[in-house]
Every structure is written in C-alpha cells, then in structure tokens.
Tab-separated table of C-alpha atoms in Angstrom:
chain	number	residue	atom	x	y	z
D	121	MET	CA	0.171	-0.152	-0.009
D	122	ILE	CA	1.334	3.309	-1.004
D	123	HIS	CA	0.496	6.303	1.696
D	124	PHE	CA	-0.018	9.416	0.394
D	125	GLN	CA	-1.709	12.959	0.982
D	126	GLU	CA	-3.623	15.592	-1.300
D	127	PHE	CA	-4.413	19.260	-1.230
D	128	THR	CA	-4.925	21.731	-4.184
D	129	LEU	CA	-3.541	25.126	-4.155
D	130	ALA	CA	-6.126	28.561	-5.071
D	131	ASN	CA	-4.515	28.482	-8.269
D	132	GLY	CA	-5.383	25.174	-9.532
D	133	LEU	CA	-2.171	23.237	-8.957
D	134	ARG	CA	-2.785	19.483	-7.505
D	135	CYS	CA	-0.367	18.361	-4.988
D	136	ILE	CA	0.363	14.821	-3.611
D	137	VAL	CA	2.657	14.063	-0.960
D	138	HIS	CA	4.267	10.681	-0.228
D	139	GLU	CA	6.054	10.500	2.985
D	140	ASP	CA	8.924	7.987	3.227
D	141	PHE	CA	11.624	8.159	5.752
D	142	THR	CA	13.354	4.952	5.069
D	143	GLN	CA	15.834	6.512	2.956
D	144	PRO	CA	17.088	10.514	2.814
D	145	MET	CA	16.203	11.450	-0.698
D	146	ALA	CA	13.460	13.213	-2.027
D	147	VAL	CA	11.450	13.436	-5.328
D	148	LEU	CA	9.779	16.246	-6.835
D	149	ASN	CA	7.637	15.619	-10.109
D	150	VAL	CA	5.678	17.989	-12.135
D	151	LEU	CA	3.175	16.195	-14.701
D	152	TYR	CA	1.946	18.443	-17.185
D	153	ASN	CA	-1.198	17.722	-18.818
D	154	VAL	CA	-0.080	17.862	-22.697
D	155	GLY	CA	1.577	15.360	-24.848
D	156	SER	CA	2.035	15.117	-28.420
D	157	ARG	CA	-1.890	14.482	-28.674
D	158	ASP	CA	-2.519	17.774	-28.064
D	159	GLU	CA	-0.232	19.302	-31.115
D	160	ASP	CA	-1.744	20.933	-34.386
D	161	PRO	CA	-1.353	18.531	-37.138
D	162	ALA	CA	0.702	21.531	-38.766
D	163	HIS	CA	3.163	21.987	-35.845
D	164	THR	CA	4.006	18.862	-34.460
D	165	GLY	CA	6.681	17.989	-31.911
D	166	PHE	CA	5.940	20.898	-29.956
D	167	ALA	CA	5.598	18.765	-26.584
D	168	HIS	CA	8.685	17.151	-27.387
D	169	LEU	CA	10.771	20.735	-28.227
D	170	PHE	CA	9.521	22.087	-24.838
D	171	GLU	CA	10.758	19.157	-22.968
D	172	HIS	CA	14.222	20.268	-24.271
D	173	LEU	CA	13.179	24.217	-23.957
D	174	MET	CA	12.471	23.893	-20.377
D	175	PHE	CA	15.807	23.059	-19.369
D	176	SER	CA	17.278	26.368	-21.578
D	177	GLY	CA	16.784	29.011	-18.953
D	178	SER	CA	13.737	30.754	-16.992
D	179	VAL	CA	13.381	34.314	-16.137
D	180	ASN	CA	15.130	34.272	-12.675
D	181	ILE	CA	17.547	30.978	-13.556
D	182	PRO	CA	20.055	31.159	-16.485
D	183	SER	CA	20.933	27.632	-15.723
D	184	TYR	CA	18.898	24.904	-14.602
D	185	ASP	CA	21.278	22.682	-13.615
D	186	GLU	CA	23.856	24.257	-11.886
D	187	PRO	CA	21.986	25.141	-9.013
D	188	LEU	CA	20.763	21.593	-8.787
D	189	GLN	CA	24.252	19.611	-9.285
D	190	ARG	CA	25.338	21.969	-6.152
D	191	VAL	CA	23.235	20.599	-3.813
D	192	GLY	CA	23.463	17.145	-5.131
D	193	GLY	CA	20.460	16.596	-7.319
D	194	GLU	CA	19.870	15.315	-10.698
D	195	ASN	CA	16.849	15.672	-13.104
D	196	ASN	CA	15.497	14.494	-16.407
D	197	ALA	CA	12.141	14.548	-18.615
D	198	PHE	CA	10.037	12.649	-20.912
D	199	THR	CA	7.337	13.431	-23.305
D	200	SER	CA	4.857	10.738	-24.509
D	201	PRO	CA	1.418	11.143	-26.745
D	202	ASP	CA	-0.195	11.780	-23.246
D	203	ILE	CA	1.920	13.711	-20.894
D	204	THR	CA	5.170	15.719	-20.455
D	205	ASN	CA	6.598	14.951	-16.967
D	206	TYR	CA	9.561	16.933	-15.013
D	207	TYR	CA	11.476	15.193	-12.395
D	208	LEU	CA	14.350	15.747	-9.963
D	209	THR	CA	16.108	13.724	-7.188
D	210	LEU	CA	18.194	15.608	-4.218
D	211	PRO	CA	18.818	14.983	-0.845
D	212	ALA	CA	15.403	15.776	1.246
D	213	PRO	CA	17.031	18.565	3.521
D	214	ASN	CA	17.859	20.424	0.108
D	215	ILE	CA	14.206	19.821	-1.354
D	216	GLU	CA	13.527	23.881	-1.368
D	217	THR	CA	16.159	24.167	-4.497
D	218	GLY	CA	13.640	21.770	-6.448
D	219	PHE	CA	10.728	24.017	-5.520
D	220	TRP	CA	12.627	26.935	-6.355
D	221	LEU	CA	13.427	25.441	-9.861
D	222	GLU	CA	10.448	24.114	-11.087
D	223	SER	CA	8.241	26.913	-10.040
D	224	ASP	CA	10.400	29.717	-11.842
D	225	ARG	CA	10.126	27.800	-15.266
D	226	MET	CA	6.323	27.230	-14.729
D	227	LEU	CA	6.195	31.059	-14.068
D	228	SER	CA	8.014	31.637	-17.542
D	229	LEU	CA	10.811	30.628	-19.573
D	230	ALA	CA	13.382	32.909	-20.871
D	231	PHE	CA	12.224	32.835	-24.421
D	232	SER	CA	15.434	33.361	-26.315
D	233	GLU	CA	15.800	33.251	-29.887
D	234	GLN	CA	19.189	32.063	-29.218
D	235	GLY	CA	17.855	29.175	-27.185
D	236	LEU	CA	15.056	28.373	-29.244
D	237	ASP	CA	17.419	27.944	-32.246
D	238	VAL	CA	19.958	25.654	-30.176
D	239	GLN	CA	16.848	23.288	-28.877
D	240	ARG	CA	15.708	23.205	-32.575
D	241	LYS	CA	18.810	21.840	-33.757
D	242	VAL	CA	19.109	19.322	-30.792
D	243	VAL	CA	15.598	17.874	-31.561
D	244	VAL	CA	16.179	17.809	-35.202
D	245	GLU	CA	19.426	15.872	-34.773
D	246	GLU	CA	17.851	13.647	-32.227
D	247	PHE	CA	14.941	13.006	-35.042
D	248	LYS	CA	17.639	12.294	-37.659
D	249	GLN	CA	19.581	9.778	-35.609
D	250	THR	CA	16.874	7.952	-33.817
D	251	TYR	CA	14.041	7.728	-36.572
D	252	LEU	CA	15.723	8.190	-39.988
D	253	ASN	CA	19.335	7.006	-39.508
D	254	GLN	CA	18.925	4.015	-37.601
D	255	PRO	CA	17.820	0.660	-38.471
D	256	TYR	CA	13.979	0.047	-38.118
D	257	GLY	CA	13.888	3.768	-36.726
D	258	ASP	CA	11.078	4.762	-39.107
D	259	VAL	CA	8.620	2.035	-38.087
D	260	TRP	CA	6.501	4.339	-36.033
D	261	LEU	CA	6.617	6.819	-38.430
D	262	LYS	CA	4.997	4.807	-41.116
D	263	LEU	CA	2.419	2.626	-38.564
D	264	ARG	CA	0.851	5.468	-36.785
D	265	PRO	CA	-0.701	6.906	-39.791
D	266	LEU	CA	-1.276	3.356	-40.787
D	267	ALA	CA	-3.276	2.597	-37.898
D	268	TYR	CA	-4.989	5.960	-36.960
D	269	GLN	CA	-6.972	7.867	-39.460
D	270	GLN	CA	-8.220	10.670	-37.147
D	271	HIS	CA	-6.721	10.598	-33.831
D	272	PRO	CA	-3.304	12.582	-33.284
D	273	TYR	CA	-1.771	9.425	-32.018
D	274	ARG	CA	-0.987	9.469	-35.719
D	275	TRP	CA	1.797	11.204	-35.343
D	276	PRO	CA	4.832	10.339	-32.884
D	277	THR	CA	6.151	12.225	-29.495
D	278	ILE	CA	9.082	13.520	-31.954
D	279	GLY	CA	6.714	15.126	-34.633
D	280	GLN	CA	5.068	13.951	-37.670
D	281	GLU	CA	8.130	15.408	-39.969
D	282	ILE	CA	11.392	17.481	-39.412
D	283	GLY	CA	10.157	20.492	-40.974
D	284	HIS	CA	7.355	20.833	-38.295
D	285	ILE	CA	10.357	21.492	-35.717
D	286	GLU	CA	12.564	23.481	-38.091
D	287	ASN	CA	10.007	26.070	-38.867
D	288	ALA	CA	8.736	26.519	-35.226
D	289	THR	CA	8.386	30.085	-34.387
D	290	MET	CA	8.727	32.378	-31.175
D	291	PRO	CA	5.177	33.193	-31.609
D	292	GLN	CA	4.010	29.587	-31.961
D	293	VAL	CA	6.264	28.707	-28.540
D	294	ARG	CA	5.201	31.136	-26.517
D	295	ALA	CA	1.222	30.433	-27.441
D	296	PHE	CA	2.016	26.731	-27.029
D	297	PHE	CA	3.642	27.591	-23.303
D	298	GLN	CA	0.886	29.802	-22.474
D	299	LYS	CA	-1.806	26.950	-23.104
D	300	HIS	CA	-0.490	24.174	-21.370
D	301	TYR	CA	2.150	25.129	-18.844
D	302	SER	CA	0.336	26.626	-16.004
D	303	PRO	CA	-0.686	25.794	-12.161
D	304	ALA	CA	-4.203	24.609	-13.726
D	305	ASN	CA	-2.676	22.218	-16.278
D	306	ALA	CA	0.043	20.430	-13.714
D	307	ILE	CA	0.156	18.049	-11.050
D	308	LEU	CA	2.893	18.408	-8.415
D	309	VAL	CA	4.325	15.302	-6.449
D	310	VAL	CA	6.407	15.240	-3.813
D	311	ALA	CA	8.278	11.919	-2.203
D	312	GLY	CA	10.568	10.688	-0.157
D	313	ALA	CA	12.070	12.401	3.336
D	314	VAL	CA	9.379	15.129	3.486
D	315	THR	CA	6.338	16.248	5.662
D	316	LEU	CA	2.985	16.959	4.390
D	317	ALA	CA	3.590	20.465	6.094
D	318	GLU	CA	6.521	21.206	4.780
D	319	VAL	CA	5.462	20.565	1.444
D	320	GLN	CA	2.266	22.566	1.811
D	321	ARG	CA	4.669	25.399	3.234
D	322	LEU	CA	6.747	25.104	0.081
D	323	ALA	CA	4.140	24.571	-2.368
D	324	GLU	CA	2.265	27.703	-1.186
D	325	LYS	CA	5.572	29.876	-1.027
D	326	TRP	CA	7.071	28.836	-4.665
D	327	PHE	CA	4.095	27.723	-6.485
D	328	GLY	CA	1.206	29.841	-5.015
D	329	PRO	CA	1.993	33.180	-6.427
D	330	ILE	CA	1.878	31.543	-9.994
D	331	GLU	CA	-1.210	32.836	-12.079
D	332	ALA	CA	-3.906	29.935	-12.655
D	333	GLY	CA	-3.970	29.761	-16.345
D	334	VAL	CA	-6.948	28.275	-17.987
D	335	ARG	CA	-7.649	24.437	-17.358
D	336	TYR	CA	-7.050	22.476	-20.713
D	337	GLU	CA	-10.174	20.876	-21.839
D	338	ARG	CA	-9.576	18.302	-24.660
D	339	GLN	CA	-11.361	18.017	-27.842
D	340	LEU	CA	-9.878	15.579	-29.726
D	341	PRO	CA	-11.380	13.746	-32.738
D	342	ARG	CA	-12.090	9.965	-32.002
D	343	GLU	CA	-10.670	7.348	-34.140
D	344	PRO	CA	-13.380	5.458	-35.894
D	345	ARG	CA	-13.897	1.834	-35.353
D	346	GLN	CA	-11.459	-0.106	-37.857
D	347	THR	CA	-13.378	-2.100	-39.883
D	348	GLU	CA	-10.990	-3.446	-42.982
D	349	ALA	CA	-7.589	-4.730	-42.532
D	350	ARG	CA	-4.915	-2.445	-43.381
D	351	SER	CA	-1.369	-3.029	-44.655
D	352	LEU	CA	1.856	-1.239	-45.986
D	353	THR	CA	5.189	-2.696	-47.725
D	354	VAL	CA	8.103	-0.923	-47.095
D	355	GLU	CA	11.692	-1.642	-48.446
D	356	ALA	CA	15.141	-0.783	-46.380
D	357	ASP	CA	18.369	-1.625	-45.676
D	358	VAL	CA	17.990	-3.613	-42.803
D	359	PRO	CA	19.660	-6.895	-41.839
D	360	LEU	CA	16.679	-8.740	-41.313
D	361	SER	CA	13.255	-8.334	-42.815
D	362	ALA	CA	10.555	-7.521	-39.799
D	363	LEU	CA	6.910	-7.805	-39.077
D	364	TYR	CA	5.023	-5.210	-37.148
D	365	LYS	CA	1.011	-5.888	-36.456
D	366	VAL	CA	-0.991	-3.578	-34.531
D	367	TYR	CA	-4.705	-3.731	-33.354
D	368	HIS	CA	-6.909	-0.853	-31.689
D	369	MET	CA	-7.419	-1.691	-27.754
D	370	PRO	CA	-8.878	0.185	-24.975
D	371	GLY	CA	-7.388	2.847	-23.231
D	372	ARG	CA	-5.723	3.063	-19.925
D	373	ALA	CA	-8.315	4.012	-17.941
D	374	ASP	CA	-11.158	1.442	-19.256
D	375	GLU	CA	-12.086	-1.314	-17.079
D	376	ALA	CA	-11.291	-3.638	-20.493
D	377	TYR	CA	-7.705	-2.531	-20.584
D	378	PHE	CA	-6.413	-4.909	-18.135
D	379	ALA	CA	-7.583	-8.171	-20.116
D	380	ALA	CA	-6.301	-6.814	-23.278
D	381	ASP	CA	-2.965	-5.949	-21.220
D	382	LEU	CA	-3.075	-9.626	-20.279
D	383	LEU	CA	-3.963	-10.974	-23.837
D	384	SER	CA	-0.482	-9.480	-25.092
D	385	ASP	CA	1.485	-11.138	-22.488
D	386	VAL	CA	0.047	-14.698	-23.000
D	387	LEU	CA	0.911	-13.787	-27.056
D	388	GLY	CA	4.211	-12.208	-26.534
D	389	ARG	CA	5.874	-11.721	-23.087
D	390	GLY	CA	8.967	-13.252	-22.827
D	391	LYS	CA	10.248	-16.901	-23.928
D	392	SER	CA	7.297	-18.722	-22.430
D	393	SER	CA	4.963	-16.900	-24.450
D	394	ARG	CA	2.831	-18.897	-27.466
D	395	LEU	CA	4.380	-16.717	-30.618
D	396	TYR	CA	7.829	-17.227	-28.841
D	397	GLN	CA	7.423	-20.633	-28.368
D	398	ARG	CA	5.478	-21.773	-31.687
D	399	LEU	CA	7.236	-19.382	-33.914
D	400	VAL	CA	10.735	-19.120	-32.374
D	401	LYS	CA	11.470	-22.352	-30.798
D	402	GLU	CA	9.082	-25.283	-32.609
D	403	ARG	CA	9.335	-23.281	-36.089
D	404	PRO	CA	12.127	-21.242	-36.289
D	405	LEU	CA	10.293	-18.410	-38.430
D	406	PHE	CA	11.361	-15.535	-36.249
D	407	ASN	CA	14.839	-14.413	-34.905
D	408	GLY	CA	12.673	-13.085	-32.233
D	409	ILE	CA	9.322	-11.788	-31.582
D	410	SER	CA	6.845	-10.047	-28.715
D	411	ALA	CA	3.764	-8.645	-27.849
D	412	SER	CA	3.298	-5.689	-25.625
D	413	VAL	CA	0.488	-2.650	-25.245
D	414	SER	CA	0.898	1.032	-25.903
D	415	GLY	CA	-0.793	2.097	-22.470
D	416	SER	CA	-2.287	4.845	-23.726
D	417	LEU	CA	-4.443	6.999	-22.148
D	418	GLU	CA	-6.859	6.935	-25.166
D	419	PRO	CA	-7.668	4.022	-27.147
D	420	GLY	CA	-4.111	2.696	-27.850
D	421	LEU	CA	-2.733	-0.550	-29.757
D	422	LEU	CA	-1.641	-3.962	-28.803
D	423	VAL	CA	1.559	-4.343	-31.163
D	424	ILE	CA	3.004	-7.860	-32.035
D	425	SER	CA	6.549	-7.582	-33.663
D	426	GLY	CA	9.379	-9.669	-34.515
D	427	LYS	CA	12.385	-9.979	-37.089
D	428	LEU	CA	12.401	-13.002	-39.277
D	429	ASN	CA	15.053	-15.215	-39.970
D	430	ALA	CA	16.793	-15.426	-43.217
D	431	GLY	CA	15.216	-16.857	-46.126
D	432	VAL	CA	11.648	-16.640	-44.496
D	433	SER	CA	9.075	-14.567	-46.266
D	434	LEU	CA	6.919	-11.937	-44.880
D	435	ALA	CA	3.861	-13.709	-46.211
D	436	GLU	CA	4.555	-16.846	-44.467
D	437	ALA	CA	5.480	-15.022	-41.377
D	438	ASP	CA	2.353	-13.429	-41.168
D	439	ALA	CA	0.051	-16.377	-41.572
D	440	ALA	CA	1.937	-18.027	-38.891
D	441	VAL	CA	1.259	-15.025	-36.624
D	442	GLU	CA	-2.524	-15.026	-37.597
D	443	GLU	CA	-2.623	-19.150	-36.614
D	444	VAL	CA	-1.506	-18.289	-33.073
D	445	VAL	CA	-3.858	-15.093	-33.021
D	446	ALA	CA	-6.887	-17.381	-34.267
D	447	GLU	CA	-6.405	-19.446	-31.585
D	448	LEU	CA	-6.811	-17.237	-28.699
D	449	ARG	CA	-9.884	-15.676	-30.695
D	450	GLN	CA	-11.753	-19.340	-30.427
D	451	THR	CA	-10.543	-20.899	-27.217
D	452	ALA	CA	-10.014	-19.246	-23.864
D	453	VAL	CA	-6.818	-19.615	-22.218
D	454	ALA	CA	-6.156	-21.970	-19.360
D	455	PRO	CA	-6.390	-21.009	-15.772
D	456	ASP	CA	-2.637	-21.784	-15.491
D	457	GLU	CA	-1.637	-19.899	-18.541
D	458	LEU	CA	-3.579	-16.934	-17.401
D	459	GLU	CA	-1.996	-17.188	-13.808
D	460	LYS	CA	1.381	-17.209	-15.031
D	461	VAL	CA	1.128	-13.741	-16.919
D	462	LYS	CA	-0.797	-12.647	-13.819
D	463	ASN	CA	2.216	-13.277	-11.572
D	464	GLN	CA	4.386	-11.526	-14.437
D	465	ALA	CA	2.256	-8.578	-14.191
D	466	GLU	CA	2.189	-8.780	-10.547
D	467	ALA	CA	6.170	-9.068	-10.304
D	468	SER	CA	6.345	-5.723	-12.531
D	469	ILE	CA	3.913	-3.829	-10.188
D	470	VAL	CA	5.825	-4.758	-7.237
D	471	PHE	CA	9.407	-4.103	-8.380
D	472	GLY	CA	8.400	-0.862	-10.050
D	473	GLU	CA	7.203	0.207	-6.652
D	474	VAL	CA	10.418	-0.452	-5.426
D	475	GLU	CA	11.818	2.799	-6.718
D	476	LEU	CA	10.896	6.285	-4.946
D	477	LEU	CA	10.688	8.071	-8.246
D	478	ASN	CA	8.563	5.231	-9.883
D	479	ARG	CA	6.180	5.816	-6.965
D	480	ALA	CA	6.110	9.542	-7.296
D	481	MET	CA	5.322	9.501	-11.441
D	482	ASN	CA	2.599	6.936	-11.001
D	483	LEU	CA	0.832	8.774	-8.462
D	484	ALA	CA	0.969	11.789	-10.542
D	485	TYR	CA	-0.347	9.714	-13.640
D	486	TYR	CA	-3.213	8.006	-11.981
D	487	LYS	CA	-4.148	11.563	-10.407
D	488	LEU	CA	-4.340	12.859	-14.271
D	489	ILE	CA	-6.575	9.981	-15.077
D	490	GLY	CA	-8.735	10.969	-12.155
D	491	ASN	CA	-8.079	8.865	-8.884
D	492	ALA	CA	-4.314	8.934	-7.478
D	493	ASP	CA	-5.483	5.759	-5.240
D	494	LEU	CA	-5.729	3.805	-8.693
D	495	ILE	CA	-1.752	2.795	-7.891
D	496	ASN	CA	-3.140	0.687	-4.900
D	497	GLN	CA	-5.674	-1.022	-6.919
D	498	GLU	CA	-3.610	-2.217	-9.694
D	499	SER	CA	-3.082	-5.414	-8.449
D	500	ALA	CA	-6.530	-6.096	-7.916
D	501	ARG	CA	-7.815	-5.157	-11.294
D	502	VAL	CA	-5.317	-7.587	-12.783
D	503	GLN	CA	-6.011	-10.321	-10.665
D	504	ALA	CA	-9.465	-9.749	-11.291
D	505	VAL	CA	-9.329	-10.724	-14.840
D	506	GLN	CA	-11.113	-13.831	-16.156
D	507	PRO	CA	-10.417	-16.569	-18.787
D	508	ALA	CA	-13.759	-15.044	-20.407
D	509	ASP	CA	-12.793	-11.757	-20.012
D	510	VAL	CA	-9.462	-12.483	-22.086
D	511	LEU	CA	-11.212	-14.399	-24.579
D	512	ALA	CA	-13.814	-11.481	-25.093
D	513	ALA	CA	-10.772	-9.313	-25.542
D	514	ALA	CA	-9.318	-11.409	-27.958
D	515	GLN	CA	-12.525	-11.480	-29.930
D	516	GLU	CA	-12.847	-7.972	-29.972
D	517	VAL	CA	-9.031	-6.586	-30.291
D	518	LEU	CA	-8.026	-9.386	-32.190
D	519	ARG	CA	-10.232	-9.027	-35.102
D	520	PRO	CA	-8.681	-9.569	-38.648
D	521	ASP	CA	-10.408	-6.219	-39.520
D	522	ASN	CA	-8.988	-4.468	-36.585
D	523	CYS	CA	-5.540	-4.972	-37.747
D	524	SER	CA	-3.061	-3.085	-39.523
D	525	THR	CA	-0.223	-4.944	-40.839
D	526	LEU	CA	3.451	-3.545	-41.783
D	527	TYR	CA	6.084	-5.690	-43.868
D	528	TYR	CA	9.174	-4.112	-43.299
D	529	GLN	CA	11.169	-5.918	-46.137
D	530	ALA	CA	15.057	-6.049	-45.964
D	531	ARG	CA	16.421	-5.068	-49.339
D	532	THR	CA	18.023	-7.801	-51.367
D	533	PRO	CA	21.815	-6.504	-51.481
D	534	GLN	CA	22.668	-5.705	-55.169
D	535	PRO	CA	25.580	-7.950	-56.467
D	536	LEU	CA	28.776	-5.949	-57.230
D	537	PRO	CA	29.235	-5.402	-60.898
D	538	VAL	CA	31.689	-7.858	-62.936
D	539	GLU	CA	34.365	-6.349	-65.009
D	540	ALA	CA	34.105	-7.136	-68.538
D	541	GLU	CA	35.821	-10.104	-69.877
D	542	GLY	CA	39.659	-9.163	-70.935
D	543	ALA	CA	39.376	-5.826	-69.145
D	544	LEU	CA	42.510	-4.438	-68.148
D	545	ALA	CA	42.320	-3.959	-64.093
C-alpha cells in the first residue's frame, strides 16, 4: 500500500505528498497535462521540443542544472503522446531548491531566440539519429498513420516531420507554453523524507503566487472503429525483414484494458509466451518476436513485432502469426496460463514500486486519470481478470479487420558489378 495525502492550491495546482523516511532522498515530480496528441497537425513535435526548452533557462535562473548539481541533485524529463513529465531527485534537506527551480520555469521561460535555435537543432538531430538514420527507426513514422486515420496518435512524439520543428517560430512556442504550462494543467508530487506540512508550506511559497492559467479541456477527434484490414510494405537497408501488426484496444482508464494487456502477455511476453514458443522455438521463423501494449490514456494499440530469420518470407511469417492469434479468438486461455501472466504483471507492479521516483511518477499519472489511489488498486484489477475476459478481449481486439500490418522488407543486396571479360585491372 502506497500512502499519500493530497491538497490543491488556490491556483489549481494539484499536489500529492508521499512520505517515506526509510531513505534520505526526496523526489519532486511535475506532470503537465500535455503530450503530442495536443498538437496542431501542422505543427507537431512541440510537446517534445518543450521538454528541451524547459532546460534552457527561465526568467530568474539562466541555468537549470547548475543550482541543482550544487545541492547534490539530478534531473530528467520525458514526453509521451499523453503527458510531459519533469522530475528531479536530491537530498531531502535540499528540497526547497527543487521547488525554486520548478516554480520558476512554470512561471515563465526565458524565451530567447538563441535558446530556441539551439533546442530546435538538438531535436532535429535527435529526429535524424533516432528515426531516420537508424535501422527500423522509422517504423512508427509509418505504423502510426496506418493505424490511426483521425486521432492525433497518428504521429509520434518526435513529430510528424522534421520541417515542423525546423520552422517552429517564437510566437508559436510562446502560445504553446501559455496554453499548457500553468498550475491549472499540472500535478505536483513530492515524495521521500518530507512531511506534508513542509510540502504545503513550500508549495504555497513557490507555486502559490503563479497565475492559475486556463484548465485545458481536450476535444480531440475520436478514432473511428476500424472495419477493414490495412497493410503497408516498405523496403529498407536492414539486416533482417521485420513484421509489425497492431490492433486497436481500450485506453488506460477503461476497465477492459487489463484483459487486453494480459492478452498481449499471453501472446508475446517473454520466452514462455505463445508466439515465442511456437514461432521461435518450435518453428524457427523468427529471430525474436514479442507482443506489448502502448498503454496510452486514450484507445491505444496492441503491438506484435518480430524480426524474421533469413530466408523466411513475410507472407509465411504473417500467416504463422495469424494462426496463433486465431487460436486465442476461438478458445479461452487455460487458468494456469492466465495465472502465469498475472504473476508476471504482479511482479512488474511490485518491482516498479521499489523506486521512490517510480512511485512519485505513478501517483501523478493516476491523478491525471482521475484518482491517485488507482496506484493501490492495480494489482486487484489484474487479479480480477478471468479467462472469459481474455477471450472477449481477443474476439474484440484481435479481429482481422482491426489489424494494420507493416511488412518491413530487407532490401536484397545488389551484386557488385563484374568487369567485362578481358578488361584491364
């Protein structure tokens, strides 16, 4: 059981305190209710760009890292389609430095043209290295728009194309900040060797004077129900051909999410899963294969992905995957097989709660969903799933007409030109 207490400032900042005096550290986590799903389709990648801009200096603090390092702290951040999350860890007696740093950049960034130019170049380089110049790096640039026709999940967090980042202007950046980065759109979690009274005092001191801003209310287009299979074939200079199959599934807050999540585990979590046993061990079509879920707040994807062994065709590999998938649509999983994946899920939850930082991030995430105490209900919701629930999930999620398939074909190496007979070397 993770114990916590909550309060809300007058400006709308939701605050959670998790006291843990078993160690000397403290975590300060700020979750902003903005991700790549909240971007203008013509200006994507802004949420991720802001993750970088938030470290380029605020109005009163030109360097974010230096003051934190001086008090023994470290920090990082991440962006997803759903959220942007900033966190720092430091010795608990120095926690006020964290409040000072985070409140000042929530108050206002420096917004210099030089800083924007530097971070634009950093993100563009990341786009190239991670998505364009790496084997299989562009998979999600192709898969997302294949699976999503309307919803903004159709582009990855990095952005739809490099040009959207390269052409980001200062007025666009300022408008994005004003819309999303305010107390009304943030959740603050402080965890570790801190008291509720201390956190209340520091939150009021450092965050209380910041104007509330306007609470962001989403009105995103719903993704229509997929009613026919989609497919795409691409060729690339990669060592092995790869198969990717994605199926629409319930979002993270949906009660049906857990059955679909365990369904993905039955399919492809680890070497004891059905796909691995059947298509790697028994019938060596794949070099490796797995299944997972995107875990997104809105309806997401169950993903099957695998790299083929040399000489295996994508059509043969796809047909073999379909056989395994069809079995799950037709017959309920045995209780012992379901128990195995429940135990795996339970272990992940327990080990995830060991780290103080993970507890802080999860409390913020569940608060965003609507109830921070969901963190304590996760195990029970997993254990409540029955074989009939997994069968129902398979019949709904693993429908052939709910599937988008990407054939990632390894380009056949071209033979070197042979010099004409008798030609001089």
